[in-house]
CSV table of C-alpha atoms and ligand atoms in Angstrom, one decimal:
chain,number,residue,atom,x,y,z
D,283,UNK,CA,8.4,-55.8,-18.3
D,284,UNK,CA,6.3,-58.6,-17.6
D,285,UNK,CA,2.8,-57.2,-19.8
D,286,UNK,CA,3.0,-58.1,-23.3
D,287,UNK,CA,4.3,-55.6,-26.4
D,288,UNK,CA,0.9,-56.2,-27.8
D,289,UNK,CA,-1.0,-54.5,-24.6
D,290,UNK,CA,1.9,-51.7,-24.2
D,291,UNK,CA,4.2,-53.7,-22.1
D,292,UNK,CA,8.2,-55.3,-23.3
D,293,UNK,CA,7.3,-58.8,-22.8
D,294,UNK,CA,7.9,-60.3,-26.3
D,295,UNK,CA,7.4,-63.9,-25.1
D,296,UNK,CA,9.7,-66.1,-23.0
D,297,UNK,CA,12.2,-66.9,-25.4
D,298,UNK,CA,13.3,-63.5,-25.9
D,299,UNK,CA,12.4,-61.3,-23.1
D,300,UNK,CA,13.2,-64.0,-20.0
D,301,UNK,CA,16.7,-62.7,-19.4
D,302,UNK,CA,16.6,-58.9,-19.4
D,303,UNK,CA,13.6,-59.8,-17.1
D,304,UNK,CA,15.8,-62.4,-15.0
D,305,UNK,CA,19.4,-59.9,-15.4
D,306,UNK,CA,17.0,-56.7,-13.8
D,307,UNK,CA,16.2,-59.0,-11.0
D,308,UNK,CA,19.8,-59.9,-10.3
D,309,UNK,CA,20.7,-56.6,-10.5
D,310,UNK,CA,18.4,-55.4,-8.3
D,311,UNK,CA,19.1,-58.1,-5.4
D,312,UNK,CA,22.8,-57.4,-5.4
D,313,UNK,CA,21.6,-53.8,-3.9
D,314,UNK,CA,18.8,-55.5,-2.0
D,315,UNK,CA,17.9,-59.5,-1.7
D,316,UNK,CA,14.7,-58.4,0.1
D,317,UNK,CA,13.4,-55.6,-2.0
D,318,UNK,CA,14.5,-58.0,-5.1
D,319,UNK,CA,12.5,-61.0,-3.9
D,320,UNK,CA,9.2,-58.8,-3.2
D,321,UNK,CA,9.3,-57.5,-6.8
D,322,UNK,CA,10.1,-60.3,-8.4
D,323,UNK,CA,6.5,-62.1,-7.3
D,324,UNK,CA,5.1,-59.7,-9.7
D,325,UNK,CA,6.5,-61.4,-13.0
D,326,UNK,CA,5.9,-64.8,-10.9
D,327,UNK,CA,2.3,-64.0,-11.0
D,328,UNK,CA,1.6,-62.8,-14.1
D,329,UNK,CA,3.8,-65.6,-15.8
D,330,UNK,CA,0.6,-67.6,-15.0
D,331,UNK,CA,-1.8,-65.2,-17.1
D,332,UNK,CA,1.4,-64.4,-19.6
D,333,UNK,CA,2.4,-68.4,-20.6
D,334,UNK,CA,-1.4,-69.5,-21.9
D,335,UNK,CA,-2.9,-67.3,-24.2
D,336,UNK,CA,-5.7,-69.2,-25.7
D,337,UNK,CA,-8.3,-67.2,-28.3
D,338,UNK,CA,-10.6,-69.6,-28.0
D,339,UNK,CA,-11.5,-68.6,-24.3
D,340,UNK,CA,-13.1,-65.4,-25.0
D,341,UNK,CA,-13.5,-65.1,-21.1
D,342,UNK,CA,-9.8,-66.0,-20.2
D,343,UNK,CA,-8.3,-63.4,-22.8
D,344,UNK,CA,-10.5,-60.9,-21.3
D,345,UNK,CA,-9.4,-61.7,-18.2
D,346,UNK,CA,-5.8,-61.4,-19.4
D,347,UNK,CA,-5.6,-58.0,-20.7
D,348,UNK,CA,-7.2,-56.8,-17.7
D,349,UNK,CA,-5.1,-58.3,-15.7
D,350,UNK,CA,-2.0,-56.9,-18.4
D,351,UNK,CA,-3.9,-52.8,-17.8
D,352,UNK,CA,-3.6,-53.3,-14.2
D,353,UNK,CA,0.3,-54.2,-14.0
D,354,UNK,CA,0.6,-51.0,-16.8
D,355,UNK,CA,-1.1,-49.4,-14.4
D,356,UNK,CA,1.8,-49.2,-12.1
D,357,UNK,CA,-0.5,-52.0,-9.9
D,358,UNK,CA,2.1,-54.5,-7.8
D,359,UNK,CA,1.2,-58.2,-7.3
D,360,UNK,CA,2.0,-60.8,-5.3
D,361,UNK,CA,1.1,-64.5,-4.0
D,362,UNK,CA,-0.5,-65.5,-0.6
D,363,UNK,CA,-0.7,-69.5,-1.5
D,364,UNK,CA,1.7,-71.0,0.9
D,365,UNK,CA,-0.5,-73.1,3.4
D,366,UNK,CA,1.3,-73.9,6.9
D,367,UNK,CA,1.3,-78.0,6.5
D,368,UNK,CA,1.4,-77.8,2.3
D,369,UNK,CA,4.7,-78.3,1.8
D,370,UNK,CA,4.2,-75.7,-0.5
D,371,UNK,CA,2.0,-77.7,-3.0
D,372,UNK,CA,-0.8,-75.8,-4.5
D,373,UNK,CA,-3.0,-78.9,-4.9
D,374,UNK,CA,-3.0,-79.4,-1.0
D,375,UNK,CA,-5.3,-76.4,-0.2
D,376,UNK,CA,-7.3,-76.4,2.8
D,377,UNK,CA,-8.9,-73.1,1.8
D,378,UNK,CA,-12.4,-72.5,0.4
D,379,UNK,CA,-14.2,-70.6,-2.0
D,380,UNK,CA,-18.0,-69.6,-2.2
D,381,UNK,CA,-19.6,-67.9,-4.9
D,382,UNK,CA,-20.5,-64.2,-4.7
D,383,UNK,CA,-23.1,-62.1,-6.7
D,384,UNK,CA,-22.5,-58.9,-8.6
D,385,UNK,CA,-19.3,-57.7,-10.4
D,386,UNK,CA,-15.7,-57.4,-9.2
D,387,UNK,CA,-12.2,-55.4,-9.5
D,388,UNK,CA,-11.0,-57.8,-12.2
D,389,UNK,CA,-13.7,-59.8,-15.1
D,390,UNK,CA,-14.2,-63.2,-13.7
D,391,UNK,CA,-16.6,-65.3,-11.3
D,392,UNK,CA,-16.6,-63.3,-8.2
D,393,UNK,CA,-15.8,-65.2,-5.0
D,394,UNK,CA,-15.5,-65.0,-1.0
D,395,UNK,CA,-12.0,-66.8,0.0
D,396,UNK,CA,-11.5,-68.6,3.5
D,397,UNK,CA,-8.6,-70.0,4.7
D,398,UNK,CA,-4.6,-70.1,6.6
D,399,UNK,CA,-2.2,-68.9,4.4
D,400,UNK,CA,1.4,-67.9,5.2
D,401,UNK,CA,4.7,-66.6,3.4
D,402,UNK,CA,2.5,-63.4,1.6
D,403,UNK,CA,5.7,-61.6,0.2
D,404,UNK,CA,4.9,-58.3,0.1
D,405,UNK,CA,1.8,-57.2,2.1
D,406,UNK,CA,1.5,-54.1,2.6
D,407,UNK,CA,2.9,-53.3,-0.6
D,408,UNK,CA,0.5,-55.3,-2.8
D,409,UNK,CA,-2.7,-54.1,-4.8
D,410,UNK,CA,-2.9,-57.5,-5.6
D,411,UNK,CA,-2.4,-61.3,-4.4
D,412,UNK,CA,-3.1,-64.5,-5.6
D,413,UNK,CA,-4.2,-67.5,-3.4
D,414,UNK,CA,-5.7,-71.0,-4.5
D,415,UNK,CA,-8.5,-72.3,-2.7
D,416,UNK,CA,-11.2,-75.0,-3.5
D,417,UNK,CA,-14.7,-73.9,-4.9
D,418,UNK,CA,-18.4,-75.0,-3.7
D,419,UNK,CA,-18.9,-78.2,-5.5
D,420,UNK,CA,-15.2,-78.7,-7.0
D,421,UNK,CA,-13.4,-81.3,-5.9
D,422,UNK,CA,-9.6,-79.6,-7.3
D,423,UNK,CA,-8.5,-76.1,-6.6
D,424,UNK,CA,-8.3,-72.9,-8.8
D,425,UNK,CA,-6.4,-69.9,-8.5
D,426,UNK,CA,-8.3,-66.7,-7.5
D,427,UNK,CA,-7.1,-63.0,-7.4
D,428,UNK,CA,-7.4,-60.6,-3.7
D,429,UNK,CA,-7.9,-57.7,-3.9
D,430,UNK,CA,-5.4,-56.4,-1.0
D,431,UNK,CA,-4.9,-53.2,-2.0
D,432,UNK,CA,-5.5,-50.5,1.4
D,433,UNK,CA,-7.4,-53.8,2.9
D,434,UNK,CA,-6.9,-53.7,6.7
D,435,UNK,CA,-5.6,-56.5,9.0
D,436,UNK,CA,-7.5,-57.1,11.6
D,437,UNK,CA,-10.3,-59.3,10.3
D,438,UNK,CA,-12.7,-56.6,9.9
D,439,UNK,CA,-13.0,-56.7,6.0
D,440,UNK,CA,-11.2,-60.5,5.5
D,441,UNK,CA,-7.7,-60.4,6.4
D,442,UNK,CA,-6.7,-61.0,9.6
D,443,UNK,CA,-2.7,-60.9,10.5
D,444,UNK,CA,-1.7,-64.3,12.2
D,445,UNK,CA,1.7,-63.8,12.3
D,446,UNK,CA,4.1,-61.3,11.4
D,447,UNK,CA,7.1,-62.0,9.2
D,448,UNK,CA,10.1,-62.3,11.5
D,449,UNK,CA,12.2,-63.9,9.1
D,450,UNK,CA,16.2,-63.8,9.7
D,451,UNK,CA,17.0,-64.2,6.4
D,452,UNK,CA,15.0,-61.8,3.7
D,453,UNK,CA,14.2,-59.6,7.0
D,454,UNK,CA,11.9,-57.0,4.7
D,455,UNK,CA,9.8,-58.8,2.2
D,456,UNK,CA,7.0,-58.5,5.2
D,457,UNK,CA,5.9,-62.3,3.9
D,458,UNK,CA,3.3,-62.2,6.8
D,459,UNK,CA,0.9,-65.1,7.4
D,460,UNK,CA,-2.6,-64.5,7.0
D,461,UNK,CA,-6.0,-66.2,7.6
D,462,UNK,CA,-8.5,-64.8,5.0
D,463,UNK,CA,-12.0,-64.5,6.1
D,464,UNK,CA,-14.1,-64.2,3.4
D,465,UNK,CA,-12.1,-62.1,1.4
D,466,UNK,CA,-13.1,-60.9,-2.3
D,467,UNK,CA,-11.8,-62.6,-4.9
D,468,UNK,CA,-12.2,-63.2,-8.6
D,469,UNK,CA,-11.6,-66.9,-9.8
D,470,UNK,CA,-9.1,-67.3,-12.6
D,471,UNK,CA,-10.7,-67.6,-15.8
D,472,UNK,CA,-9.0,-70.3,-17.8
D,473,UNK,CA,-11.3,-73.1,-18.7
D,474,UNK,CA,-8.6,-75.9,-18.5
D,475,UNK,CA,-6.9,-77.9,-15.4
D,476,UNK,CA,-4.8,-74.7,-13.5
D,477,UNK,CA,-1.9,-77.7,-13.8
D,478,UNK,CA,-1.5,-76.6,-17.4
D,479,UNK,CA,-0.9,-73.0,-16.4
D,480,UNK,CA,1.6,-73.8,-13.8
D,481,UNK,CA,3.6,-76.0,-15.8
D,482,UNK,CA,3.9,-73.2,-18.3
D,483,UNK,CA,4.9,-70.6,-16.5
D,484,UNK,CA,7.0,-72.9,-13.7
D,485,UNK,CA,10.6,-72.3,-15.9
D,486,UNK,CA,10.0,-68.2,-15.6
D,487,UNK,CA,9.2,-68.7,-12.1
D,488,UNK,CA,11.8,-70.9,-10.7
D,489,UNK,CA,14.7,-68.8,-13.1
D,490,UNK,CA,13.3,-65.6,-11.8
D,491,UNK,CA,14.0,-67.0,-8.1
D,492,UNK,CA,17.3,-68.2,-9.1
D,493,UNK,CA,17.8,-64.9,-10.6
D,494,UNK,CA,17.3,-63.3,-7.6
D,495,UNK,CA,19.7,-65.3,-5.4
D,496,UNK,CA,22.0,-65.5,-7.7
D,497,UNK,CA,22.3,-61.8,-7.4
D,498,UNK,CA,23.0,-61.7,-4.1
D,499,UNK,CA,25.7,-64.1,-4.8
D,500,UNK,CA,27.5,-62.0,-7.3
D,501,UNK,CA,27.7,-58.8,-4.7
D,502,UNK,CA,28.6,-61.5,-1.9
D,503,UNK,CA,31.4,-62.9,-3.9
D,504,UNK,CA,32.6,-59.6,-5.0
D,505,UNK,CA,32.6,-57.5,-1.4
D,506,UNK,CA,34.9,-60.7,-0.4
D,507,UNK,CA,37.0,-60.6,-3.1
D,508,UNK,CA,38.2,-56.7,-2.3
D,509,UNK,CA,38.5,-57.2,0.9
D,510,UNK,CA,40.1,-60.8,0.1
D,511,UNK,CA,42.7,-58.6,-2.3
D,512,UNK,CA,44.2,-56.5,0.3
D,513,UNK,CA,45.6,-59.3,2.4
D,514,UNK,CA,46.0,-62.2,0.0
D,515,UNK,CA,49.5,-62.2,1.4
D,516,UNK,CA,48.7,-62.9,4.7
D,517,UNK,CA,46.0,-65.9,3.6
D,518,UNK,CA,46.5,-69.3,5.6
D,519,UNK,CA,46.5,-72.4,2.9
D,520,UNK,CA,42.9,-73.3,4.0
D,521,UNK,CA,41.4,-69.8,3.6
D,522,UNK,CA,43.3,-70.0,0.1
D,523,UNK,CA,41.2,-73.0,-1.0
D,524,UNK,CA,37.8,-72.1,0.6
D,525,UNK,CA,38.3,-69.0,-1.1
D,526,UNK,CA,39.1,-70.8,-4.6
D,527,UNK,CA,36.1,-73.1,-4.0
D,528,UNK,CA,33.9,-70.5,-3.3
D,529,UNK,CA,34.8,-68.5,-6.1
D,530,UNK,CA,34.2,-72.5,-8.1
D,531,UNK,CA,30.8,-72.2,-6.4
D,532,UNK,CA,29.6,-69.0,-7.7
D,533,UNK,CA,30.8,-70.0,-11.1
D,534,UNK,CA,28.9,-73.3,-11.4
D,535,UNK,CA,25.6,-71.5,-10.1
D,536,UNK,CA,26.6,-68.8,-13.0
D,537,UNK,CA,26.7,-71.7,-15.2
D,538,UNK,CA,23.4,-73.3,-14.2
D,539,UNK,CA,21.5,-70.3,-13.8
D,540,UNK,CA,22.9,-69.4,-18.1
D,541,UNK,CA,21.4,-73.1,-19.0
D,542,UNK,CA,17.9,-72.5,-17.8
D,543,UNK,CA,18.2,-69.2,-19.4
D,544,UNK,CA,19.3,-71.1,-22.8
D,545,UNK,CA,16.6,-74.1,-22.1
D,546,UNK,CA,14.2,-70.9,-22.8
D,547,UNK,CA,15.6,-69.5,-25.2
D,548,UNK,CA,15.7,-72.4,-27.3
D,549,UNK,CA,11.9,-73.1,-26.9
D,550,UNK,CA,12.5,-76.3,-25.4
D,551,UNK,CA,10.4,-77.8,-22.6
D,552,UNK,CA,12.5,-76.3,-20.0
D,553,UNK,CA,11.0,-77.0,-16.7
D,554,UNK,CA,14.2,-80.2,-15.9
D,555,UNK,CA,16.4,-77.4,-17.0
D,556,UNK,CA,15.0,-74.4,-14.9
D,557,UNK,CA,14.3,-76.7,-11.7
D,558,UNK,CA,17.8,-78.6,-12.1
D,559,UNK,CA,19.2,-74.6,-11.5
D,560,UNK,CA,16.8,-73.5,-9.3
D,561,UNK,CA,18.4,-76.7,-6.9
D,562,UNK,CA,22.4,-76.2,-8.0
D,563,UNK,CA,22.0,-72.6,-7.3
D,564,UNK,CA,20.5,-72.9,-4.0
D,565,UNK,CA,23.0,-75.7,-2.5
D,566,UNK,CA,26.2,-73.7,-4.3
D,567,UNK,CA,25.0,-70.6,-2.7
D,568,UNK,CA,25.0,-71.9,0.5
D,569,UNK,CA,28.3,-73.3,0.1
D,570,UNK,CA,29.8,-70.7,-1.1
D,571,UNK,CA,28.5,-68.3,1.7
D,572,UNK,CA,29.6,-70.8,3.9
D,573,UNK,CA,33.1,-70.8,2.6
D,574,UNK,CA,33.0,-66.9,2.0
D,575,UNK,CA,32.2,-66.5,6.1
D,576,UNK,CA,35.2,-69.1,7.0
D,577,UNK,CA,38.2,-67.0,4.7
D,578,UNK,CA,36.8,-63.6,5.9
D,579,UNK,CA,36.1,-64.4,9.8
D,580,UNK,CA,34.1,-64.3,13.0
D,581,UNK,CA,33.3,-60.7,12.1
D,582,UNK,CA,31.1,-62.2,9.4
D,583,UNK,CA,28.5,-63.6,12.0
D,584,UNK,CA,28.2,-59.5,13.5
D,585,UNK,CA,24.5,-58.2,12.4
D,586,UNK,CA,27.0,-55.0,10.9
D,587,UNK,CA,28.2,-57.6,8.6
D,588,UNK,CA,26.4,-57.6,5.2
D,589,UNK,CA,27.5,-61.5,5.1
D,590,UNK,CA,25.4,-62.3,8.2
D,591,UNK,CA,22.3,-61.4,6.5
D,592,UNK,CA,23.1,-62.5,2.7
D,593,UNK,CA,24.3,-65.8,4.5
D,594,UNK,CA,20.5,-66.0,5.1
D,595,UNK,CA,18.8,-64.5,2.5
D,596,UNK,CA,20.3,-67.2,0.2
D,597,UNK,CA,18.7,-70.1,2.2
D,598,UNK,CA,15.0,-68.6,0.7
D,599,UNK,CA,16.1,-70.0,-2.5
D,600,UNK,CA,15.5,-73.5,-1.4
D,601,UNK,CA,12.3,-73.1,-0.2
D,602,UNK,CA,10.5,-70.8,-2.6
D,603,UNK,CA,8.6,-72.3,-5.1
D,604,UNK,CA,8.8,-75.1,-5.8
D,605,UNK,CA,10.3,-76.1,-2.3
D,606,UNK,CA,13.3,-78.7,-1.7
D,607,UNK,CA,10.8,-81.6,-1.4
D,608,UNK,CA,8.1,-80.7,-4.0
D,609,UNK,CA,10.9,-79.7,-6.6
D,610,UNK,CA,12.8,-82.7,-6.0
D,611,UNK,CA,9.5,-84.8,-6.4
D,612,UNK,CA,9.2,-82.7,-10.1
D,613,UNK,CA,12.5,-83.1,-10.6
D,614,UNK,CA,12.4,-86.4,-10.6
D,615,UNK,CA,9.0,-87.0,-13.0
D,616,UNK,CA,10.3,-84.7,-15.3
D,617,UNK,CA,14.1,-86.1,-16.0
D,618,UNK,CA,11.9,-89.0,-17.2
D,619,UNK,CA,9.6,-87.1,-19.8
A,915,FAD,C1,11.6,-65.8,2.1
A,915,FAD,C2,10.4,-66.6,1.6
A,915,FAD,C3,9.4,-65.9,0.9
A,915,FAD,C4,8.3,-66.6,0.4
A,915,FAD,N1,7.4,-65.9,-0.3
A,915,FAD,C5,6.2,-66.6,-0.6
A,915,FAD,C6,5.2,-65.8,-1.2
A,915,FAD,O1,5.3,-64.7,-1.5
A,915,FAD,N2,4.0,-66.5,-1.5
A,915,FAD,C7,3.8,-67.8,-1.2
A,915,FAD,O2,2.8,-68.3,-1.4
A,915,FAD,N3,4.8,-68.5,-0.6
A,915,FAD,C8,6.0,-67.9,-0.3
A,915,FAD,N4,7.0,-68.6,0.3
A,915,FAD,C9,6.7,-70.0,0.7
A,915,FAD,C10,7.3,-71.1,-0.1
A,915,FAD,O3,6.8,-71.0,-1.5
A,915,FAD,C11,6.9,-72.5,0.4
A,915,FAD,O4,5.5,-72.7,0.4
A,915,FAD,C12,7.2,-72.6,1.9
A,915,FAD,O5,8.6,-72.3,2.1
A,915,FAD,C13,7.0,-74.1,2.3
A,915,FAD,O6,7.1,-74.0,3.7
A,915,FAD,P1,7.4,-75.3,4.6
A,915,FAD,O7,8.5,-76.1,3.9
A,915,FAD,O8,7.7,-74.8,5.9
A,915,FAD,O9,6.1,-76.1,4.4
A,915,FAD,P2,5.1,-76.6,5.4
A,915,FAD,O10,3.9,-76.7,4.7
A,915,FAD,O11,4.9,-75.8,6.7
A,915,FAD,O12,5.7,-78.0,5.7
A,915,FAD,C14,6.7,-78.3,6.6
A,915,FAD,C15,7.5,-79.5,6.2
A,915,FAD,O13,6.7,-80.6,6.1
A,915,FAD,C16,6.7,-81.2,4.8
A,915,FAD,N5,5.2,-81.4,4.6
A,915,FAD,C17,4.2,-81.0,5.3
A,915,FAD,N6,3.0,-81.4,4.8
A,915,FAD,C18,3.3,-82.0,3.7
A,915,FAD,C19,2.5,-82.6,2.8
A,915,FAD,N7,1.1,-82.6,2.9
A,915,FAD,N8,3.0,-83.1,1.7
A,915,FAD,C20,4.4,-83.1,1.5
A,915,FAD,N9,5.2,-82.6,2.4
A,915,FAD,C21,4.7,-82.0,3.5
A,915,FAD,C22,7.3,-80.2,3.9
A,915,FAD,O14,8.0,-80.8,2.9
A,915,FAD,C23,8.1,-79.4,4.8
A,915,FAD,O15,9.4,-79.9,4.8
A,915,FAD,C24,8.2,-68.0,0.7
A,915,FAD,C25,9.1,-68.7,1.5
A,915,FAD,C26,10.3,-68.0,1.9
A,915,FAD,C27,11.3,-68.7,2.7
């Protein structure tokens, strides 16, 4: 979905293909948030290479459609950029990059990657990852491509496994943390400041994200309301309101989640619009959660409850890309542009 019509793909730019793309991943997370999450790095990713074509970088549009063959190829990818200490800003790197000789899996300047990196959604099931990490003699990072694919874990070939993912919330996305130890990589090839790509492709990213809470939402807020339905007759006043507010919540995240869609499709700058969603949708699905679990009981806190887990898989929302602080810092710039 995500590789252009041109190169074989559906993508038919954002305007028109960002909500099929957006409605698969909701769909997909109401069966499972995890699963959903994992997959939906893959358009995350290649929304950076998808957002700035540019003819005039013969390099970079090489770069592209190779990178556009490999996702037709049935090849999965993924991002390992979180840094423990970052806050989850790309510019605050502590990683490295030295130049290597000779060619690579991808067109590009080939590199060796070093670094901490945590929050790698979907290791394991990766070919590829992305990372950012500062060149020899640069003094701003770049975005460079891993290949992960069958790589093992224990340091001998550049990834060694710090931590496993033990997260109680999105339990299977296997978002280990890494430190990467020399690891081959291929520098992105756009000739420009990597800030332009990621304030292109930061409305698809954040919606996408949205998208994928949002879908866990829906199934949350409909397993409640059958099991709400056969004893609404029995319902105390206060679990009739939570109930009505939480339903209120789900609606309004609905509602935001529809306006970043619309900020897209009307060509707009849409990054206030997507981010403003992104935020709504992760403190209304907390809410409503929290409201769901009070109307339905103690039972909800059991680990054979499904609302245990989606009462945790929501909270990722907040902190994926961009997280609360970061996003409220852009949140703020950009309601002044
Ligand atoms: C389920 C899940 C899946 C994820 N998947 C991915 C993924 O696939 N790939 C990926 O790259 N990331 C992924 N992330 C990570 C995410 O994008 C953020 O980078 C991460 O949540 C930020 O972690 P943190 O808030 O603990 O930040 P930390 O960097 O550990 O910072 C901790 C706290 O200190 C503050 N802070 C620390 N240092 C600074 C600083 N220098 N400037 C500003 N504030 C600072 C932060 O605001 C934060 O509140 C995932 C996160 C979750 C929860």
């Amino acid at each position: 979905m995500p590789v252009p019509v041109e190169a074989g793909g559906l993508w038919s730019g954002v305007a028109a293909s960002a909500r099929p793309l957006c409605e698969t991943y909701r769909s997909l997370a109401g069966g499972d948030a995890s699963v959903a999450l994992v997959s939906s790095m893959h358009p995350a990713v290649i929304a950076f290479w998808l957002a700035s074509p540019d003819p005039s970088q013969p390099e970079w549009e090489r770069q592209r459609s190779a990178l556009f063959a490999s996702a037709l190829a049935g090849e999965q990818w993924g991002t390992i950029t979180s840094e423990p200490g970052s806050g989850g800003d790309l510019f605050k790197t502590r990683a490295t990059a030295a130049p290597l000789d000779g060619e690579s899996f991808l067109p590009g300047r080939a590199y060796a990657v070093t670094g901490d990196k945590h929050f790698g959604s979907g290791m394991g099931v990766t070919d590829r990852m992305i990372t950012t990490a500062v060149a020899e003699g640069d003094d701003a990072p770049s975005i460079f491509v891993l290949d992960v694919s069958g790589r093992p874990w224990d340091g001998s070939a550049g990834l060694q496994l710090t931590a496993e993912w033990d997260g109680s919330g999105m339990a299977a996305t296997q978002s280990h943390a890494m430190r990467l130890e020399g690891i081959p990589s291929v520098r992105m090839a756009w000739g420009g400041k990597i800030e332009a790509i990621t304030r292109a492709a930061g409305p698809l990213v954040a919606t996408l994200f949205t998208s994928v809470v949002l879908g866990v939402l829906d199934e949350a807020v409909g397993v409640a309301r059958d099991q709400i339905r056969n004893r609404a007759a029995q319902l105390r006043p206060f679990e009739q309101v939570e109930w009505a507010r939480a339903e209120q919540d789900h609606w309004l995240a609905v509602q935001a989640y529809e306006g970043a869609l619309r900020a897209m499709e009307s060509g707009e700058a849409a990054l206030h619009a997507a981010l403003r969603a992104k935020e709504s949708t992760a403190d209304l699905a907390e809410q409503t959660l929290l409201r769901l679990t009070r109307v339905l009981g103690g039972g909800t806190f059991s680990r054979r409850s499904p609302f245990a887990h989606w009462f945790e898989d929501v909270r990722a929302l907040g902190f994926l890309r961009p997280p609360w602080g970061l996003a409220y810092d852009q949140l703020f710039t950009t309601s002044l542009e």
